[in-house]
GROMACS .gro file of C-alpha atoms in nm:
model
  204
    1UNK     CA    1  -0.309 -13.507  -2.020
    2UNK     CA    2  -0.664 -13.479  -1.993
    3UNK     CA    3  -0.854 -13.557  -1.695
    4UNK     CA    4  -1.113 -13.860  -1.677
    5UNK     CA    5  -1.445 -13.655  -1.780
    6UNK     CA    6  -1.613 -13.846  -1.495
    7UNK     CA    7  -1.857 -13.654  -1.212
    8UNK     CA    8  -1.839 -13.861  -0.886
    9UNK     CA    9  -2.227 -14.000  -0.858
   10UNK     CA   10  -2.134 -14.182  -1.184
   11UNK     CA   11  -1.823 -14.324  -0.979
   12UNK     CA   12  -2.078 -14.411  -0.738
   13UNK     CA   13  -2.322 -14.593  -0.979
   14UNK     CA   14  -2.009 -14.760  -1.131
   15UNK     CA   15  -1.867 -14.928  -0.823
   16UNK     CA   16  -2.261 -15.017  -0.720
   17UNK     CA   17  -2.281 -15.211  -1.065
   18UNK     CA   18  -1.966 -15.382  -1.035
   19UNK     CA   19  -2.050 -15.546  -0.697
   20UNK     CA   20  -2.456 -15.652  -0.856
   21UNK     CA   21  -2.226 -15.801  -1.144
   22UNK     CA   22  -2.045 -15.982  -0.917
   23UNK     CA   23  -2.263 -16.089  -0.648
   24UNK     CA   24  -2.512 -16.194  -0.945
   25UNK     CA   25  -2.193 -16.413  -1.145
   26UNK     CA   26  -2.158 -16.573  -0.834
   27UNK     CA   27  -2.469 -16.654  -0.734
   28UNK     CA   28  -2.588 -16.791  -1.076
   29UNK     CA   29  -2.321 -16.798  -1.281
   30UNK     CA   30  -2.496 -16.543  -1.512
   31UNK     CA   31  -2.400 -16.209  -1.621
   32UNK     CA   32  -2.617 -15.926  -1.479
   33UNK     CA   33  -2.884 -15.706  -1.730
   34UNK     CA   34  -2.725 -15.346  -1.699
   35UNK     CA   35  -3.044 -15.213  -1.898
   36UNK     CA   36  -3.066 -14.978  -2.131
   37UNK     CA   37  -3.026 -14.654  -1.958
   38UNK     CA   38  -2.713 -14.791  -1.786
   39UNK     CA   39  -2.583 -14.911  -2.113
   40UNK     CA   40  -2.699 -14.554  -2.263
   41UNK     CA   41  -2.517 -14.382  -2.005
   42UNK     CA   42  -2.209 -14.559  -2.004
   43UNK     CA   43  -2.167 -14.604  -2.417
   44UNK     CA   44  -1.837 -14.446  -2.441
   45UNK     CA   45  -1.499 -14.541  -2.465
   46UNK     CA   46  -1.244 -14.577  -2.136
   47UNK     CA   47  -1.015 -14.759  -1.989
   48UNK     CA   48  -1.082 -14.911  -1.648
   49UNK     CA   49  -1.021 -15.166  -1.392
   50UNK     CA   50  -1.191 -15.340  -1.067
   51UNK     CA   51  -0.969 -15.388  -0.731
   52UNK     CA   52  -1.160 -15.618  -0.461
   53UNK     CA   53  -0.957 -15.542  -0.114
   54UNK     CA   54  -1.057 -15.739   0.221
   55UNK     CA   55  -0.911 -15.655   0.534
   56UNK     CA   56  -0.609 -15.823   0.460
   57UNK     CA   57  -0.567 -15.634   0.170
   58UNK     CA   58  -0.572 -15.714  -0.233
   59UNK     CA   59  -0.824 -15.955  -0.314
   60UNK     CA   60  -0.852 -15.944  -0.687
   61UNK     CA   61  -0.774 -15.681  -0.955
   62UNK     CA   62  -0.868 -15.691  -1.365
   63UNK     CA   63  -0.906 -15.397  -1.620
   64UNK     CA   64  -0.829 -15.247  -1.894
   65UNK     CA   65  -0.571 -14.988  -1.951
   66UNK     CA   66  -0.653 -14.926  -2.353
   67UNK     CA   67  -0.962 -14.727  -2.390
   68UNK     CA   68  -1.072 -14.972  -2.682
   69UNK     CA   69  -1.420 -15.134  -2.540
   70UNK     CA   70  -1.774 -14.967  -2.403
   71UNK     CA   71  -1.722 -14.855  -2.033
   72UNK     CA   72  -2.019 -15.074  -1.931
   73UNK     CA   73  -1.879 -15.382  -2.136
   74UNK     CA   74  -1.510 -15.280  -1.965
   75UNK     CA   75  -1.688 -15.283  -1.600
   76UNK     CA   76  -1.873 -15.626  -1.725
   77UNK     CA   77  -1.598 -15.813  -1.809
   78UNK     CA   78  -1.326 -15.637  -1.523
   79UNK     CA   79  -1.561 -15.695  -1.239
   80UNK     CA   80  -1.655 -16.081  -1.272
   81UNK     CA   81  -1.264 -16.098  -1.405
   82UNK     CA   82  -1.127 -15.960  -1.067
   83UNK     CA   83  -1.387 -16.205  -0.893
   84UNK     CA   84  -1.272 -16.542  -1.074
   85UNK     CA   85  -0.963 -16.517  -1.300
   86UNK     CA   86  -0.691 -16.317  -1.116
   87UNK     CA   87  -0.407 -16.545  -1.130
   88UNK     CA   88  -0.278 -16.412  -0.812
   89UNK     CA   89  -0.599 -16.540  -0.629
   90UNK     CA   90  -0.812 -16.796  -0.561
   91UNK     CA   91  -1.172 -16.725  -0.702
   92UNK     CA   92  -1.392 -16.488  -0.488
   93UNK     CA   93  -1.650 -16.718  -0.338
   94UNK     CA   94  -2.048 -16.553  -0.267
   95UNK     CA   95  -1.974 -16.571   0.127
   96UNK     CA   96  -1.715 -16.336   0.093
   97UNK     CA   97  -1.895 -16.040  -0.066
   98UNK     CA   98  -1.978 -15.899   0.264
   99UNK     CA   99  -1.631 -15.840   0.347
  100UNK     CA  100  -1.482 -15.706   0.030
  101UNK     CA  101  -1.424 -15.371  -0.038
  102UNK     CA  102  -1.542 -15.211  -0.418
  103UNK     CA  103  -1.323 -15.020  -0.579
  104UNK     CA  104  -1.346 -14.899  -0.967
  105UNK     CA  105  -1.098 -14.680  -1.126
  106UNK     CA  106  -1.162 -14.541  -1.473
  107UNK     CA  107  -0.840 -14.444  -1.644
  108UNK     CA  108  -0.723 -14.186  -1.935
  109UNK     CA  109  -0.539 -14.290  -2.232
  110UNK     CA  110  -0.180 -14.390  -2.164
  111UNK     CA  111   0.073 -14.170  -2.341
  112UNK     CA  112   0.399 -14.270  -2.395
  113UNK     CA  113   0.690 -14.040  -2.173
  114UNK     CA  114   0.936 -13.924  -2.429
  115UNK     CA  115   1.271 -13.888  -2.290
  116UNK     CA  116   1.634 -13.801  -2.386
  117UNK     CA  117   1.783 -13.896  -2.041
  118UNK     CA  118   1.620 -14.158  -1.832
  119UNK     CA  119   1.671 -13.919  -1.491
  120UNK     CA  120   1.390 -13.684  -1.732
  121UNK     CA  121   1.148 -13.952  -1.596
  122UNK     CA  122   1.157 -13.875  -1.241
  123UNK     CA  123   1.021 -13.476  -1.293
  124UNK     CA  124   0.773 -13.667  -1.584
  125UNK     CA  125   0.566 -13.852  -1.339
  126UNK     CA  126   0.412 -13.726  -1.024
  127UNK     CA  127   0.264 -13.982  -0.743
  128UNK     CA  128  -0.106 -13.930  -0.724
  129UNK     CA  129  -0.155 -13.809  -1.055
  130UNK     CA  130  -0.028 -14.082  -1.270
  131UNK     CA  131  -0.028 -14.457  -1.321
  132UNK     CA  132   0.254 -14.666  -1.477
  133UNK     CA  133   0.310 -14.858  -1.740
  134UNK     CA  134   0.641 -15.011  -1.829
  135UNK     CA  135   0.695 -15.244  -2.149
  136UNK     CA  136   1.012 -15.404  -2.288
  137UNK     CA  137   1.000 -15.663  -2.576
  138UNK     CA  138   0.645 -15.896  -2.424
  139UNK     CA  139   0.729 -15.836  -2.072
  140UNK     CA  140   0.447 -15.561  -1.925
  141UNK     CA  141   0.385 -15.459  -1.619
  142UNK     CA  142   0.075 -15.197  -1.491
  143UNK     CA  143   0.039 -15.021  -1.119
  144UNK     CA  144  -0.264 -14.790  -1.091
  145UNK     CA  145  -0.230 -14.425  -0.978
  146UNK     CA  146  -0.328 -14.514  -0.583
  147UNK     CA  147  -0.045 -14.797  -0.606
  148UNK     CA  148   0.231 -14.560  -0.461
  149UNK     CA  149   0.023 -14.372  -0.235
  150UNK     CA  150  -0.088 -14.644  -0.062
  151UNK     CA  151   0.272 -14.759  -0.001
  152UNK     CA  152   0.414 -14.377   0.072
  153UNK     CA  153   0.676 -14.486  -0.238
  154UNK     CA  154   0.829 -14.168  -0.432
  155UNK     CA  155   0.873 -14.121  -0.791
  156UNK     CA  156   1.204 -14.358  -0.800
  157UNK     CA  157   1.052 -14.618  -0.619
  158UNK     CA  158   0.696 -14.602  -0.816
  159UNK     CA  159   0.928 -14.683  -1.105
  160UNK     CA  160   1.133 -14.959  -0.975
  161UNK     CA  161   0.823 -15.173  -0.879
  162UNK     CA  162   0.675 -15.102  -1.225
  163UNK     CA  163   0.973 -15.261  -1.384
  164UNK     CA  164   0.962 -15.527  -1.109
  165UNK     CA  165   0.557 -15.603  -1.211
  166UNK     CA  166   0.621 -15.652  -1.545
  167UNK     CA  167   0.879 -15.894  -1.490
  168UNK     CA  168   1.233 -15.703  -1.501
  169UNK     CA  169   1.474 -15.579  -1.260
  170UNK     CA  170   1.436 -15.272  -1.063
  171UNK     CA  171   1.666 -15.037  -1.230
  172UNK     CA  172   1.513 -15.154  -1.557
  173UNK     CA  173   1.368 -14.838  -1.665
  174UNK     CA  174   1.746 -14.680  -1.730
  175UNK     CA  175   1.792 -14.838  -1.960
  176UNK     CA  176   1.729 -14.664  -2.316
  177UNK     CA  177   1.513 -14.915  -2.501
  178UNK     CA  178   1.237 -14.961  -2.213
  179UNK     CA  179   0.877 -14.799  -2.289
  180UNK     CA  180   0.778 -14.586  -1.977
  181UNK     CA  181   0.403 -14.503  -2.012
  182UNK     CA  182   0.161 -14.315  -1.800
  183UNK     CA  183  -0.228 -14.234  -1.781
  184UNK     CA  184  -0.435 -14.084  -1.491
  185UNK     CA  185  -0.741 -14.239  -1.321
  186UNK     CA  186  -1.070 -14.150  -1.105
  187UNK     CA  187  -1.070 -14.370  -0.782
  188UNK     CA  188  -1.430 -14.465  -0.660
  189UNK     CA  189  -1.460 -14.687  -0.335
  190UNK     CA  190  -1.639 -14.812  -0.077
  191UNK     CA  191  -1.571 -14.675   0.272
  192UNK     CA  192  -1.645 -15.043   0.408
  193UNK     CA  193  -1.849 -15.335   0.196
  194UNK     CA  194  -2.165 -15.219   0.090
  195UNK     CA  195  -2.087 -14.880   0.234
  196UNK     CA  196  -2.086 -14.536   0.110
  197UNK     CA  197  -1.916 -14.429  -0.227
  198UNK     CA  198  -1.633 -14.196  -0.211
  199UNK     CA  199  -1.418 -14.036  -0.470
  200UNK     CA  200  -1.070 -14.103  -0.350
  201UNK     CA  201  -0.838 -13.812  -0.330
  202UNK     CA  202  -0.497 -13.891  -0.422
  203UNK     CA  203  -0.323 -13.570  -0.457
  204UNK     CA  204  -0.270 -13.346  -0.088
   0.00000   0.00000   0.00000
């Protein structure tokens, strides 16, 4: 799978947009002018998605796992998405923006794993390189590449609470008519809100 052809001070200028597009929606309700040479520089295709942590963890998270829109329309539309409509949240309000952590990931195409055995899966996937996706009839559930390292959770368990976020039980992805698919991603954060911009390392 190829990697995200992303260099980090691009990361950088992508998680400093997504927190003007926010902190702009919320101010005036208005989407932010990325200008041309942002627009220019951002004009291809990608996946991506925008986490907002505070200090008590998850605040928001929205994205886009197909690489199907315009990276800057992606970061547009995931950023003041994280902010207002994750279901899982109440809507970011302005006074909170000085404690929330950025964080933008932008992802590779998710491939399908092709298996003959489901225990193939477990030597398929590899914690800190790749994110989930598991899909049975509509139920569908996405965890992003830092998901298990940031709960120490091996390749079973990555796998269990993929099947668990979209909806099924655990063991769910034995069984031969599940979809297993899995991309990579680039991890961009703040250190601390409005901090410096750091390419997270997943992989020891």
């Amino acid at each position: 799978m190829n990697e995200c052809k992303i260099s980090e001070t691009q990361g950088q200028v992508l998680v400093i947009a997504a927190r003007k597009i926010v902190t702009e929606y919320l101010k005036s309700r208005k989407k932010l002018d990325l200008g041309k040479k942002f627009k220019e520089d951002f004009s291809f295709n990608s996946g991506i998605f925008v986490t907002l942590n505070n200090s008590r963890g998850l605040r928001g998270c929205i994205g886009y796992p197909l690489s199907d829109k315009k990276l800057f329309s992606a970061l547009e539309n995931a950023s003041i998405s994280a902010a207002s409509e994750d279901p899982r949240f109440a809507p970011v309000k302005f006074e909170e923006l000085d404690s929330i952590i950025f964080e933008v990931t932008v992802l590779t195409p998710p491939k399908k794993i092709e298996v003959n055995q489901y225990d193939e899966y477990l030597s398929k996937i590899k914690v800190g390189r790749d994110g989930l996706i598991v899909k049975f009839g509509y139920n569908s559930g996405l965890l992003l590449p830092q998901v298990p390292v940031e709960y120490g959770w091996n390749e079973k368990e990555f796998l269990e609470h993929a099947c668990e976020k979209a909806g099924l039980p655990k063991d769910f992805w034995k069984k031969n008519e599940v979809e297993v698919h899995k991309f990579e991603g680039v991890v961009f954060k703040e250190i601390q809100p409005n901090g410096e911009i750091i390419q997270e390392k997943l992989l020891d």
